[in-house]
Coordinates of C-alpha atoms in Angstrom, one line a residue:
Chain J
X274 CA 76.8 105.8 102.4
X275 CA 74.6 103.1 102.9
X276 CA 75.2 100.3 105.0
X277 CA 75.0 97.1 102.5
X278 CA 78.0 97.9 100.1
X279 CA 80.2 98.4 102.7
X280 CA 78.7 95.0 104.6
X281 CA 79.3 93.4 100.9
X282 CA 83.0 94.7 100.4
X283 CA 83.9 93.6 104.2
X284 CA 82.5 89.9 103.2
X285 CA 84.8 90.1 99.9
X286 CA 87.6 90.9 101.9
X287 CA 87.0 87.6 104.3
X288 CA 86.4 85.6 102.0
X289 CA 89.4 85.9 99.8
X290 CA 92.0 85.8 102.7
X291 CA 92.7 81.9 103.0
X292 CA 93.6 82.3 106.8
X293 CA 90.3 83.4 108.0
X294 CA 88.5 80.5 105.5
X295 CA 91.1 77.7 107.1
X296 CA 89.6 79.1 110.1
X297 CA 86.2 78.5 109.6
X298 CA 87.0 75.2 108.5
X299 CA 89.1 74.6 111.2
X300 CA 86.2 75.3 114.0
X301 CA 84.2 72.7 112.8
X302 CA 86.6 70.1 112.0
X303 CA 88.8 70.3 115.0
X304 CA 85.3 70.7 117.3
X305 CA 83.7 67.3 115.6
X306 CA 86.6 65.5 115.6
X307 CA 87.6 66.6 119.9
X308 CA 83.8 65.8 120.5
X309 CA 84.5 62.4 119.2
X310 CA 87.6 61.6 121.1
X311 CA 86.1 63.1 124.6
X312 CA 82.8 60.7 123.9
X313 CA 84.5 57.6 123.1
X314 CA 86.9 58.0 126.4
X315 CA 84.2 58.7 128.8
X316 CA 85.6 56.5 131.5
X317 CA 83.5 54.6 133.7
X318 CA 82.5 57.7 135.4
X319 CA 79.2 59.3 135.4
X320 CA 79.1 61.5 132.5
X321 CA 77.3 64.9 131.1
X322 CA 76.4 63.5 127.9
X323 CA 75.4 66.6 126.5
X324 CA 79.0 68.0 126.9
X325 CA 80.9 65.0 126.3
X326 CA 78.9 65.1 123.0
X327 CA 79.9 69.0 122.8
X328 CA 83.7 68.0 124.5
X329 CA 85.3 69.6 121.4
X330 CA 84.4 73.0 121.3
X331 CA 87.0 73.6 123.8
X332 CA 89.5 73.1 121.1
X333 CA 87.3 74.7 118.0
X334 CA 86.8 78.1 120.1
X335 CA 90.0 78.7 119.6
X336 CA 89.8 78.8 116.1
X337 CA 86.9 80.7 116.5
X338 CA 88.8 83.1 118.2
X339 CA 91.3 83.1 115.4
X340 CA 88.8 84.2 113.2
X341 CA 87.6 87.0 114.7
X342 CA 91.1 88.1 115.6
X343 CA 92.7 87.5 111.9
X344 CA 89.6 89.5 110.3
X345 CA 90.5 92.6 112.3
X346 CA 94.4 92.2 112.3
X347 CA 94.4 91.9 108.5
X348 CA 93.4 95.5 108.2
X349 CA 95.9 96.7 111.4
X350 CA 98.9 95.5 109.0
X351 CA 100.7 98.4 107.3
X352 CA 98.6 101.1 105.5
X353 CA 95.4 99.1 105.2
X354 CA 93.5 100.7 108.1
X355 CA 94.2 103.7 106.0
X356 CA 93.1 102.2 102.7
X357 CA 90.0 100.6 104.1
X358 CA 88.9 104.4 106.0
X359 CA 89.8 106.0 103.0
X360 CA 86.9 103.9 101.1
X361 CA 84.3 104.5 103.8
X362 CA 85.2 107.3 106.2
X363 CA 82.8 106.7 108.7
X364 CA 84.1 104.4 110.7
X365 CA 81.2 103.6 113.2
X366 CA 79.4 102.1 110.4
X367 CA 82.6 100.7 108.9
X368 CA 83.3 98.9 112.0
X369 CA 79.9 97.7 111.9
X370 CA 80.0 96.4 109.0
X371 CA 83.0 94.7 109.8
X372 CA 81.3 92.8 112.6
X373 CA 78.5 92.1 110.9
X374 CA 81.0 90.1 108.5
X375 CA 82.4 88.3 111.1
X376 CA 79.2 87.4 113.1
X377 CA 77.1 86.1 109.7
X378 CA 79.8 83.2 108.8
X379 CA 80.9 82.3 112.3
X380 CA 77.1 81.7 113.4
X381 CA 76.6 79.4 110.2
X382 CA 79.8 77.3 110.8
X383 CA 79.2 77.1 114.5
X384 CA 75.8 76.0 113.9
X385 CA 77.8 73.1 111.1
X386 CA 79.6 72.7 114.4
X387 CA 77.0 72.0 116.7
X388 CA 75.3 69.6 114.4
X389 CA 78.1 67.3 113.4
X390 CA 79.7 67.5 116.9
X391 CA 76.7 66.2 118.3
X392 CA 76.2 63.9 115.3
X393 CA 79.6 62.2 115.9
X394 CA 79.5 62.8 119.8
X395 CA 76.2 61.0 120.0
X396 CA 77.2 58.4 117.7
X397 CA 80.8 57.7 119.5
X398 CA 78.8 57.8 122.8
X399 CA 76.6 55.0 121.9
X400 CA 74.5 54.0 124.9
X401 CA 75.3 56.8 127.1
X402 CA 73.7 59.4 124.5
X403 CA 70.6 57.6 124.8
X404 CA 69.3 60.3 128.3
X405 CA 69.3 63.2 125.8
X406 CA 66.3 64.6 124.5
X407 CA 65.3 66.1 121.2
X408 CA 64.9 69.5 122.9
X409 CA 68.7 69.0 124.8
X410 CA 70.2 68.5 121.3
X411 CA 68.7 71.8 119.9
X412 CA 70.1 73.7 122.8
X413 CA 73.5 72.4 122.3
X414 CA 73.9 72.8 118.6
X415 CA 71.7 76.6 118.7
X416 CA 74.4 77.3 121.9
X417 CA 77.6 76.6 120.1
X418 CA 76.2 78.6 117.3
X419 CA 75.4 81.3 119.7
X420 CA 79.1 80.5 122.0
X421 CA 81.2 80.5 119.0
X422 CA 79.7 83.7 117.3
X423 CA 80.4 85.3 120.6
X424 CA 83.4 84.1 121.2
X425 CA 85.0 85.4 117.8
X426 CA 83.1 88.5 118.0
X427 CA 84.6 89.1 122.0
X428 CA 88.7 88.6 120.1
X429 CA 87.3 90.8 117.6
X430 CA 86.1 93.9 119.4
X431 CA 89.8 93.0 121.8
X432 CA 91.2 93.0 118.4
X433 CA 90.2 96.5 117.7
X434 CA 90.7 97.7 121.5
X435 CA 93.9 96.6 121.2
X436 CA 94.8 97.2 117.7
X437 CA 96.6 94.2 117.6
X438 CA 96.2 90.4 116.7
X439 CA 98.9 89.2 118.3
X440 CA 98.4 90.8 121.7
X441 CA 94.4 89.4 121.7
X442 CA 95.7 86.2 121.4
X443 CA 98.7 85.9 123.8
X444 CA 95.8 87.1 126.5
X445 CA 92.6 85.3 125.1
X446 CA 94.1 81.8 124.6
X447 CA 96.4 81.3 127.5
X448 CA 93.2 83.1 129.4
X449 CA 91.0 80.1 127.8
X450 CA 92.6 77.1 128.4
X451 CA 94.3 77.8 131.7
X452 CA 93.1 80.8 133.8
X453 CA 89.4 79.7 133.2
X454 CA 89.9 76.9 134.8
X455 CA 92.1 77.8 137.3
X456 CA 90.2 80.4 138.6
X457 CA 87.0 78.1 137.9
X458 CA 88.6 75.8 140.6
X459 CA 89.3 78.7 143.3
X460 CA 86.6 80.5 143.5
X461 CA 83.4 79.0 141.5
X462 CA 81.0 82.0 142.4
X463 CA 82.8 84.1 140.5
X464 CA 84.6 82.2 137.5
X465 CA 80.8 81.4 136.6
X466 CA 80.6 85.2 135.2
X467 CA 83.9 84.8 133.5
X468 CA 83.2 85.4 129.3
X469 CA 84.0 81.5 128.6
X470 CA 82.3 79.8 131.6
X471 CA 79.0 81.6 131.5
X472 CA 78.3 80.8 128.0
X473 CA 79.2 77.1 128.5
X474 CA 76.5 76.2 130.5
X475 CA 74.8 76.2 127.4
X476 CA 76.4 72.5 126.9
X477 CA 75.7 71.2 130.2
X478 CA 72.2 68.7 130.4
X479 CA 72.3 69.8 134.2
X480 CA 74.0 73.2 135.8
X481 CA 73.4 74.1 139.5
X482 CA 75.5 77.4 139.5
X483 CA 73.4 80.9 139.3
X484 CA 73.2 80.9 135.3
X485 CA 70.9 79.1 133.7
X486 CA 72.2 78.1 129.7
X487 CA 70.4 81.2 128.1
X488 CA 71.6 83.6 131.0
X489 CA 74.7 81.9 130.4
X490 CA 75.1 83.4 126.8
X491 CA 73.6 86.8 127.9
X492 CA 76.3 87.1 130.0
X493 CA 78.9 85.6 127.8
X494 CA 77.2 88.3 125.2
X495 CA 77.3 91.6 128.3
X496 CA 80.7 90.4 127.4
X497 CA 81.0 90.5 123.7
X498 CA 79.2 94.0 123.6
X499 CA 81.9 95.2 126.2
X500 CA 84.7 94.0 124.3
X501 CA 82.9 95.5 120.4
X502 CA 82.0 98.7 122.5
X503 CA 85.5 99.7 123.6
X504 CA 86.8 98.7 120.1
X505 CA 84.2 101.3 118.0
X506 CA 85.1 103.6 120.3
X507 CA 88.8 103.1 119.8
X508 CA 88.4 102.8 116.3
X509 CA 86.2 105.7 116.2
X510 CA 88.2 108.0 118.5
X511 CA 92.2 107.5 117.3
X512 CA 93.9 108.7 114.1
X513 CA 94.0 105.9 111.5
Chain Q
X196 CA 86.3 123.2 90.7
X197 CA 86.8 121.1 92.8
X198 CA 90.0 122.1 95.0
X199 CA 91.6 121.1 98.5
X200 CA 91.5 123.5 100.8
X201 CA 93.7 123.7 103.4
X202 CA 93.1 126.4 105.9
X203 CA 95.4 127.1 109.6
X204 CA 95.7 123.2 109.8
X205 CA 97.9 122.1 113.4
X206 CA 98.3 118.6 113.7
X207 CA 100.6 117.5 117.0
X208 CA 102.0 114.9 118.3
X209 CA 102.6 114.7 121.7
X210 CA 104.8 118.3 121.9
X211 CA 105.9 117.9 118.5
X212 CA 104.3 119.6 115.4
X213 CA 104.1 118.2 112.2
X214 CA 102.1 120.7 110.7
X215 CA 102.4 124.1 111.8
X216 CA 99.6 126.5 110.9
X217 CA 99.5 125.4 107.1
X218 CA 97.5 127.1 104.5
X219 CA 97.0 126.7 100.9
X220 CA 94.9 126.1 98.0
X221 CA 95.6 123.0 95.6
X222 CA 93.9 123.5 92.2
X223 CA 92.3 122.0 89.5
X224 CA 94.0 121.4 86.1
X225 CA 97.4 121.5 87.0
X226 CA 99.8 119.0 88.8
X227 CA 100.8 120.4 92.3
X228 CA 104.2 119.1 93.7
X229 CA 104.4 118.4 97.4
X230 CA 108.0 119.2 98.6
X231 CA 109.7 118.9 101.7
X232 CA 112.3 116.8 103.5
X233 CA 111.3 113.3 105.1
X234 CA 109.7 114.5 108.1
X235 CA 108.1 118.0 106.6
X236 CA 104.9 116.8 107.8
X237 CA 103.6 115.9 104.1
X238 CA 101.8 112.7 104.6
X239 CA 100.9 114.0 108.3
X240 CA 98.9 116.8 105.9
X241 CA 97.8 114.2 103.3
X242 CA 96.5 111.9 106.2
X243 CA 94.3 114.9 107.4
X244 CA 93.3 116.2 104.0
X245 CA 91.4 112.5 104.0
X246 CA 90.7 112.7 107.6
X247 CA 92.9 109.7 108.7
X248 CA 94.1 111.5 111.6
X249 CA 92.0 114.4 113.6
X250 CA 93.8 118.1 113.3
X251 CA 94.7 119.8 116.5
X252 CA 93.0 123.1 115.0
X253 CA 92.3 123.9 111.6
X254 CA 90.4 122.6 109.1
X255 CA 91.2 120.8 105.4
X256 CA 88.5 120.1 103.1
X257 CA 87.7 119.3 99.6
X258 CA 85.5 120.8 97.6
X259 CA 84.6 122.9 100.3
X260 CA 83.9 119.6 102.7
X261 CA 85.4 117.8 105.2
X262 CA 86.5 114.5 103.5
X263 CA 84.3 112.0 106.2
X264 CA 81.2 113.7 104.5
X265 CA 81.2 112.5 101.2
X266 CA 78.8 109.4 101.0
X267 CA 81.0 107.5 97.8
X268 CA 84.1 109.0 98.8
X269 CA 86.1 107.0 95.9
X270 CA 84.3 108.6 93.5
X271 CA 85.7 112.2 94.2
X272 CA 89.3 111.6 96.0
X273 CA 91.7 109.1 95.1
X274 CA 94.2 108.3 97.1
X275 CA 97.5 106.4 97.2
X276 CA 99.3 106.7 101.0
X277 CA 100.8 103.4 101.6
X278 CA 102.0 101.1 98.7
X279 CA 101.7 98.1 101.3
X280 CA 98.0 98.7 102.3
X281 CA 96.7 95.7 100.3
X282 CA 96.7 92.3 102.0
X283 CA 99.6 89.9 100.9
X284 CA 97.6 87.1 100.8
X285 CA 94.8 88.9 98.8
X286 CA 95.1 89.1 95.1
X287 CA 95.1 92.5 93.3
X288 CA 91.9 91.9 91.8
X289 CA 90.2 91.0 95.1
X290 CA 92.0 93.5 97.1
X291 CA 90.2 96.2 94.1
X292 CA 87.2 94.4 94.5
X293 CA 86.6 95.0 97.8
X294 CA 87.4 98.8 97.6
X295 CA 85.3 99.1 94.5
X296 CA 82.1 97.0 96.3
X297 CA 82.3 99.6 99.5
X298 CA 81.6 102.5 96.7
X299 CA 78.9 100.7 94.7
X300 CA 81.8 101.0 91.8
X301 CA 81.5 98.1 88.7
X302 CA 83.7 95.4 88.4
X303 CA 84.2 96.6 84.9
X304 CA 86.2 99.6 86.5
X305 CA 88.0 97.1 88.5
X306 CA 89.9 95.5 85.2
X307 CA 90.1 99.3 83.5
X308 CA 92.5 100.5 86.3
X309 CA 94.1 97.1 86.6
X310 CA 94.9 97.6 82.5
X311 CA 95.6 101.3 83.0
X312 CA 98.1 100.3 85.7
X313 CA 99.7 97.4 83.5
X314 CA 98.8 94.7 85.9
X315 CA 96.0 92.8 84.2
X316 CA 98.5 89.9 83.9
X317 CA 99.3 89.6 87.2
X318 CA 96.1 90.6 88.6
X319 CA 95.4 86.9 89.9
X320 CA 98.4 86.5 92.2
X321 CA 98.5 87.0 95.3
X322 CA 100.4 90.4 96.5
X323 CA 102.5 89.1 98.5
X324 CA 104.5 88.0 95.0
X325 CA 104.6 91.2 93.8
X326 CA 107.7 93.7 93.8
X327 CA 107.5 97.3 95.4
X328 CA 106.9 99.0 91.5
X329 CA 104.0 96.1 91.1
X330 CA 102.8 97.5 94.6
X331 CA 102.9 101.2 93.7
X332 CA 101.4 100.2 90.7
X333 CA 98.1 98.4 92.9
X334 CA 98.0 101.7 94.8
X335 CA 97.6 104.1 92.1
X336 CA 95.3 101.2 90.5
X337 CA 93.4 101.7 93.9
X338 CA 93.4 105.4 93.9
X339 CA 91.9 105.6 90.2
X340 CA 89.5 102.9 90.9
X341 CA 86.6 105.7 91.3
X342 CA 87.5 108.0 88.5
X343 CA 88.4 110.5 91.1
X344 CA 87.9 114.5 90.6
X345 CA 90.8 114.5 93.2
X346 CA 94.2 112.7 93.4
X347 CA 96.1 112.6 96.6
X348 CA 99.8 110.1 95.2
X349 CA 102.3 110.2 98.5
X350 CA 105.8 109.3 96.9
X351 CA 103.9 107.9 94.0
X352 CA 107.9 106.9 91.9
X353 CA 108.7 105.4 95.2
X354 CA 110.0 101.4 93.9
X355 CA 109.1 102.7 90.1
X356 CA 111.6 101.1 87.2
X357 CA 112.7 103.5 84.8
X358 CA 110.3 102.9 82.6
X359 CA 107.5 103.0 85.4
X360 CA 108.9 106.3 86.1
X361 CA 108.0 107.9 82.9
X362 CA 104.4 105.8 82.9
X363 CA 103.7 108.1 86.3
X364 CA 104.6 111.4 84.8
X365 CA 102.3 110.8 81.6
X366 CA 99.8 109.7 83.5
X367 CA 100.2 112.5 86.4
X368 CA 100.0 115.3 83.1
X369 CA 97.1 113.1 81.5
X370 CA 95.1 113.7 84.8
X371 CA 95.8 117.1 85.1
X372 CA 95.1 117.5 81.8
X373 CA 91.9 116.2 82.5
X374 CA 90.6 119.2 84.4
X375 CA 91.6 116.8 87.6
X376 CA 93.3 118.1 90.7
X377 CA 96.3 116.6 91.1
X378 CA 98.6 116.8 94.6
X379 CA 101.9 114.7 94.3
X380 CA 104.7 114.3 97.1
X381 CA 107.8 114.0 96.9
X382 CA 111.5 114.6 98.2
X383 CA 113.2 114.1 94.6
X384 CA 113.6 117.3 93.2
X385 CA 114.4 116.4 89.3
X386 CA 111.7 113.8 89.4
X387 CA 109.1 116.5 90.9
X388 CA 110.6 118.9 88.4
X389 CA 109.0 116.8 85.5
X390 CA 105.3 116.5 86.1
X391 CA 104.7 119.9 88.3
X392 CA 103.5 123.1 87.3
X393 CA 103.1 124.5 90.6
X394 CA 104.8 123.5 93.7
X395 CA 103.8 123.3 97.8
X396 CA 107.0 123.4 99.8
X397 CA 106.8 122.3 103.5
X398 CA 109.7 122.8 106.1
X399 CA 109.3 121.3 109.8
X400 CA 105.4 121.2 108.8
X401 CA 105.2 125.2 107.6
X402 CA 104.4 126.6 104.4
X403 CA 107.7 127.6 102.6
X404 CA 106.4 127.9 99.3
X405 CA 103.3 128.0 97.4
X406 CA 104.3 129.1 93.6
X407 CA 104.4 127.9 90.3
X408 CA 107.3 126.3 89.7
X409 CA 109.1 128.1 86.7
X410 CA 108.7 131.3 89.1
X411 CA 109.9 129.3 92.1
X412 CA 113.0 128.6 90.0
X413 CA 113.4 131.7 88.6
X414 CA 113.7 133.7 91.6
X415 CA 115.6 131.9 93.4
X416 CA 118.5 130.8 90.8
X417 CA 119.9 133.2 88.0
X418 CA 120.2 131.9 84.4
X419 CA 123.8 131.2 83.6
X420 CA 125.5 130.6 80.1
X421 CA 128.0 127.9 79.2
X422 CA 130.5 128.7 77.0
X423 CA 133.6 126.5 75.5
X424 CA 136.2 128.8 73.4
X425 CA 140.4 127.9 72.0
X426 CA 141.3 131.6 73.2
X427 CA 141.0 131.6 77.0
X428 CA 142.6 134.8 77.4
X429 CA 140.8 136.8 74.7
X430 CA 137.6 135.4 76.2
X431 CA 138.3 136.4 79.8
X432 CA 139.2 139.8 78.3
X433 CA 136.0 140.5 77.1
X434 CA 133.8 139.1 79.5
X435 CA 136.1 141.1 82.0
X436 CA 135.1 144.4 79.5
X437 CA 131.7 144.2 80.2
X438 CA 131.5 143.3 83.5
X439 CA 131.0 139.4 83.7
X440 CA 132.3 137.2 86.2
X441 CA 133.1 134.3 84.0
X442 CA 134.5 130.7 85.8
X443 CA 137.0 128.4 84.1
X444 CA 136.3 124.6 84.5
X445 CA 138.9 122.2 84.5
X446 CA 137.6 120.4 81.5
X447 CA 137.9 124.0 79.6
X448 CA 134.6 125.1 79.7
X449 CA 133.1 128.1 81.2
X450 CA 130.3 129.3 83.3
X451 CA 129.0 132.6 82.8
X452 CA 126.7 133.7 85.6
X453 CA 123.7 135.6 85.6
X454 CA 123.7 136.0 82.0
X455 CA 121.6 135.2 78.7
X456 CA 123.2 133.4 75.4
X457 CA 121.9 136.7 73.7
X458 CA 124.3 139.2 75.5
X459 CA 127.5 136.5 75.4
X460 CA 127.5 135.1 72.1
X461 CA 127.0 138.6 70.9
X462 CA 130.2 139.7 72.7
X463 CA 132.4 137.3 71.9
X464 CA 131.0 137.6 68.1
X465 CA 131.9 141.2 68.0
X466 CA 135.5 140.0 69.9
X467 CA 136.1 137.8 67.2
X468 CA 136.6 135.1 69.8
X469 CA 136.3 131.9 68.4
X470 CA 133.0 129.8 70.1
X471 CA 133.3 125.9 70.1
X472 CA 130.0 125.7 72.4
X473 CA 127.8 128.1 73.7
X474 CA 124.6 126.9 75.9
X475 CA 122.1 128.5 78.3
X476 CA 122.1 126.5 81.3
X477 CA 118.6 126.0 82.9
X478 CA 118.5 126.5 86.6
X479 CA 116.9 123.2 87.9
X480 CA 114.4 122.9 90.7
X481 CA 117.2 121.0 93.3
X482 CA 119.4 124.8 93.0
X483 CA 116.1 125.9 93.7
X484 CA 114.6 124.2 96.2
X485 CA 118.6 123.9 98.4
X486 CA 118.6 128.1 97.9
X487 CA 115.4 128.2 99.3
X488 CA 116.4 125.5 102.6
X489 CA 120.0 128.0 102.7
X490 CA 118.3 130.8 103.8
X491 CA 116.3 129.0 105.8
X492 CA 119.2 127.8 108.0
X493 CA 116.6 125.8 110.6
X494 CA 115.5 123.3 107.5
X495 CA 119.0 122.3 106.3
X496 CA 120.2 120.0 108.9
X497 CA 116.4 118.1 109.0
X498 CA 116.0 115.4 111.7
X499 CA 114.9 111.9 110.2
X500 CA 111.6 112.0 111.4
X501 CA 108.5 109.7 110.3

């Protein structure tokens, strides 16, 4: 069975549940719309306006995260593992084809992210957006591409590792918006490895941890290719 | 020919078997009934046939192949396991859509099973709207979607009206008729009785019977006549005379069994005995199928197992 007809009916089946297109739609309006509010309270403080421009994606990853979690829950549900194995039996390429589905849109719309967050973070920043470059904007808006693609694909692979939607989230999103940073504050040495915080350099103008913004998203994507490893093989491996 | 082969298939759970060394051959051009109790370890055996689940030893195949090799799978096996494996939120047409796209199968076949199933007016809403008949109706749409050599249907009447009832056995004969290979489960024995020709019978996963189903009946439950008369006691006279063991029924009939219509309603002829009724009674597969779980004392008092 060749790969694209399977690729094309996994993209049908995204894009006629309304859940995972809210999603989509949900990452880059919740993301533009944080980014705004974070630039125009900036305090009096010195400020990273790269992030504060980027302040949203915070909030939008975890509709990211919904995405990638929904589009593999949605075939956990009742018989439709079955149904969908039954079409194309081999799963490897199945599952494949399943993440490609997920990776294409979510890298699009987090690229429509990155360039309306910055649009309205710059714009709501007024003066202080002024110190970033051409070349500082491009890295932000490639990076929350790049984050958010990760980022859905990492629930995803959980998704299928843990065959189940609601477990990946009760773990991912308390694990995002308070362990991260928690941890983060203990120990910063090693909460710069964790999955979140090494791809986030990406929206810093400076860093002076060990990752760099592109070694930043390699290690958020050692992540990823953990999490979609452990799920092939767990879809592969266990009776449907 | 394309058959299902099922040879020394194990499948366990933990300690528990659900199939049990299970062999036999379903063939092309008749309707093959899959019986057993809830729990038999049918759809355990339908779920390896299609390589859902892994065996434990043993090996099932069709067409002389393991299911996972067959590039278009759709296009040789439909099957219907699940009436809730489509989406809610998706609507029938999408949900047949994707399926068909994964098998490089037209859209045009997408709106002939949706008319052959009777849902091409609600083939736009969503499923969640639909009643359990409208969803066994979207997984038989889903199992003909290829034009399949081979149909798998696990409870296929499960929800069914009436008159969806006697849609699936035309169209279960149709497809037989069709030179297709047709394997149908089922615990409702009167219902199975009206599509099969030949009949699987699982107990606690092993192979009870594999016959065709007049035989099945046959030997198992003796043809006995029905007779209604306004002499009781000339008629239990006669039927005494020649060695029948006739009943009386409260209502005033009688049941003659072991016996043909030919052999009574001569006797009582030559009696003079006065006949208001005299019918052969057909042995149906239920008698059957409980004789067969009687002698088989382990299968009558069946766990409810999933």
């Amino acid at each position: 069975m060749a790969f694209l007809p399977v690729l094309h009916s996994e993209w049908i089946k995204i894009r006629t549940l309304r859940s995972l297109v809210g999603a989509l739609c949900a990452v880059v309006v919740v993301t533009a719309a944080f980014s705004a509010l974070g630039a125009l309270d900036t305090g009096d403080e010195e400020v990273d306006p790269l992030f504060s421009a980027f302040f949203g994606f915070t909030f939008g990853q975890m509709a990211a995260i919904a995405f990638g979690t929904t589009a593999v829950s949605s075939e956990l549900h009742g018989g439709s593992l079955r149904g969908a194995l039954t079409a194309v039996p081999q799963r490897g390429r199945w599952f494949a084809a399943k993440m490609v589905a997920i990776a294409v849109p979510s890298l699009a719309v987090g690229l429509i992210t990155g360039v309306a967050s910055l649009a309205v973070g710059t714009a709501a920043l007024g003066a202080d957006a002024r110190g970033l470059s051409w070349a500082e904007g491009v890295r932000g808006v490639v990076g929350c591409g790049v984050y958010l693609t990760l980022m859905a694909l990492f629930a995803a692979g959980l998704t299928a590792l843990l065959r189940s939607g609601v477990a990946t989230l009760s773990i991912l999103i308390p694990f995002l918006l308070i362990a991260s940073f928690v941890v983060g504050d203990m120990s910063a040495g090693v909460a710069d490895y964790l999955p979140d915080r090494a791809g986030q350099v990406v929206f810093h103008e400076t860093w002076d941890g060990s990752l760099g913004p592109w070694t930043g998203l390699a290690v958020t994507a050692l992540w990823t290719g953990a999490a979609l490893l452990a799920g092939a093989w767990n879809v592969r491996r266990r009776d449907a | 020919m394309t058959s299902i082969d099922v040879q020394a298939l194990t499948k366990e759970y933990g300690s528990r078997r659900a199939v049990d060394a299970l062999t036999f051959r379903v063939l092309p051009g008749r309707v093959t009934g899959f019986l057993g109790p809830n729990g038999a370890g049918k759809s355990t055996t339908m779920r390896l046939v299609l390589g859902l689940d892994r065996p434990t030893s043993g090996t099932a195949t069709i067409d002389g192949r393991p299911y996972a090799t067959f590039r278009e799978p759709l296009r040789h096996v439909g099957a219907l396991l699940d009436a809730q494996a489509a989406h809610g939120s998706r609507t029938a047409r999408n949900h047949l859509r994707a399926l068909a796209a994964s098998n490089c199968l037209s859209l045009t076949r997408v709106d002939e099973v949706l008319e052959e199933t009777g849902l091409t007016s609600v083939a736009n809403r969503r499923v969640t709207t639909y009643s359990l008949g409208m969803r066994q109706r979207l997984g038989i749409a889903a199992a003909l979607l290829g034009d399949p050599e081979v149909v798998l249907l696990d409870e296929p009447s499960n929800g069914l009206d009436p008159e969806g009832i006697v849609w699936i056995r035309g169209l279960l004969r149709r497809l037989a008729g069709q030179g297709r290979t047709v394997l149908v489960s089922s615990h409702l024995m009167n219902e199975t009785a009206s599509f099969a020709d030949h009949l699987v019978v699982l107990g606690r996963g092993r192979l009870l019977a594999d016959t065709p189903m007049r035989e099945f009946i046959h030997a198992r439950v003796k043809p006995r006549v029905r007779i209604r008369t306004t002499d009781a006691t000339a008629l239990r006279s006669v039927l005494t005379a020649h060695g029948h063991d006739a009943v009386q029924h409260e209502d005033g009939h009688w049941t003659v069994p072991d016996a043909r219509v030919d052999d009574i309603g001569h006797l009582a002829s030559a009696a003079g005995v006065p006949i208001l009724e005299l019918a052969a009674e057909e042995a149906t597969l239920e008698q059957a199928y409980l004789d067969l779980t009687a002698t088989q004392t382990e299968f009558t008092a069946q766990p409810q197992e999933v």
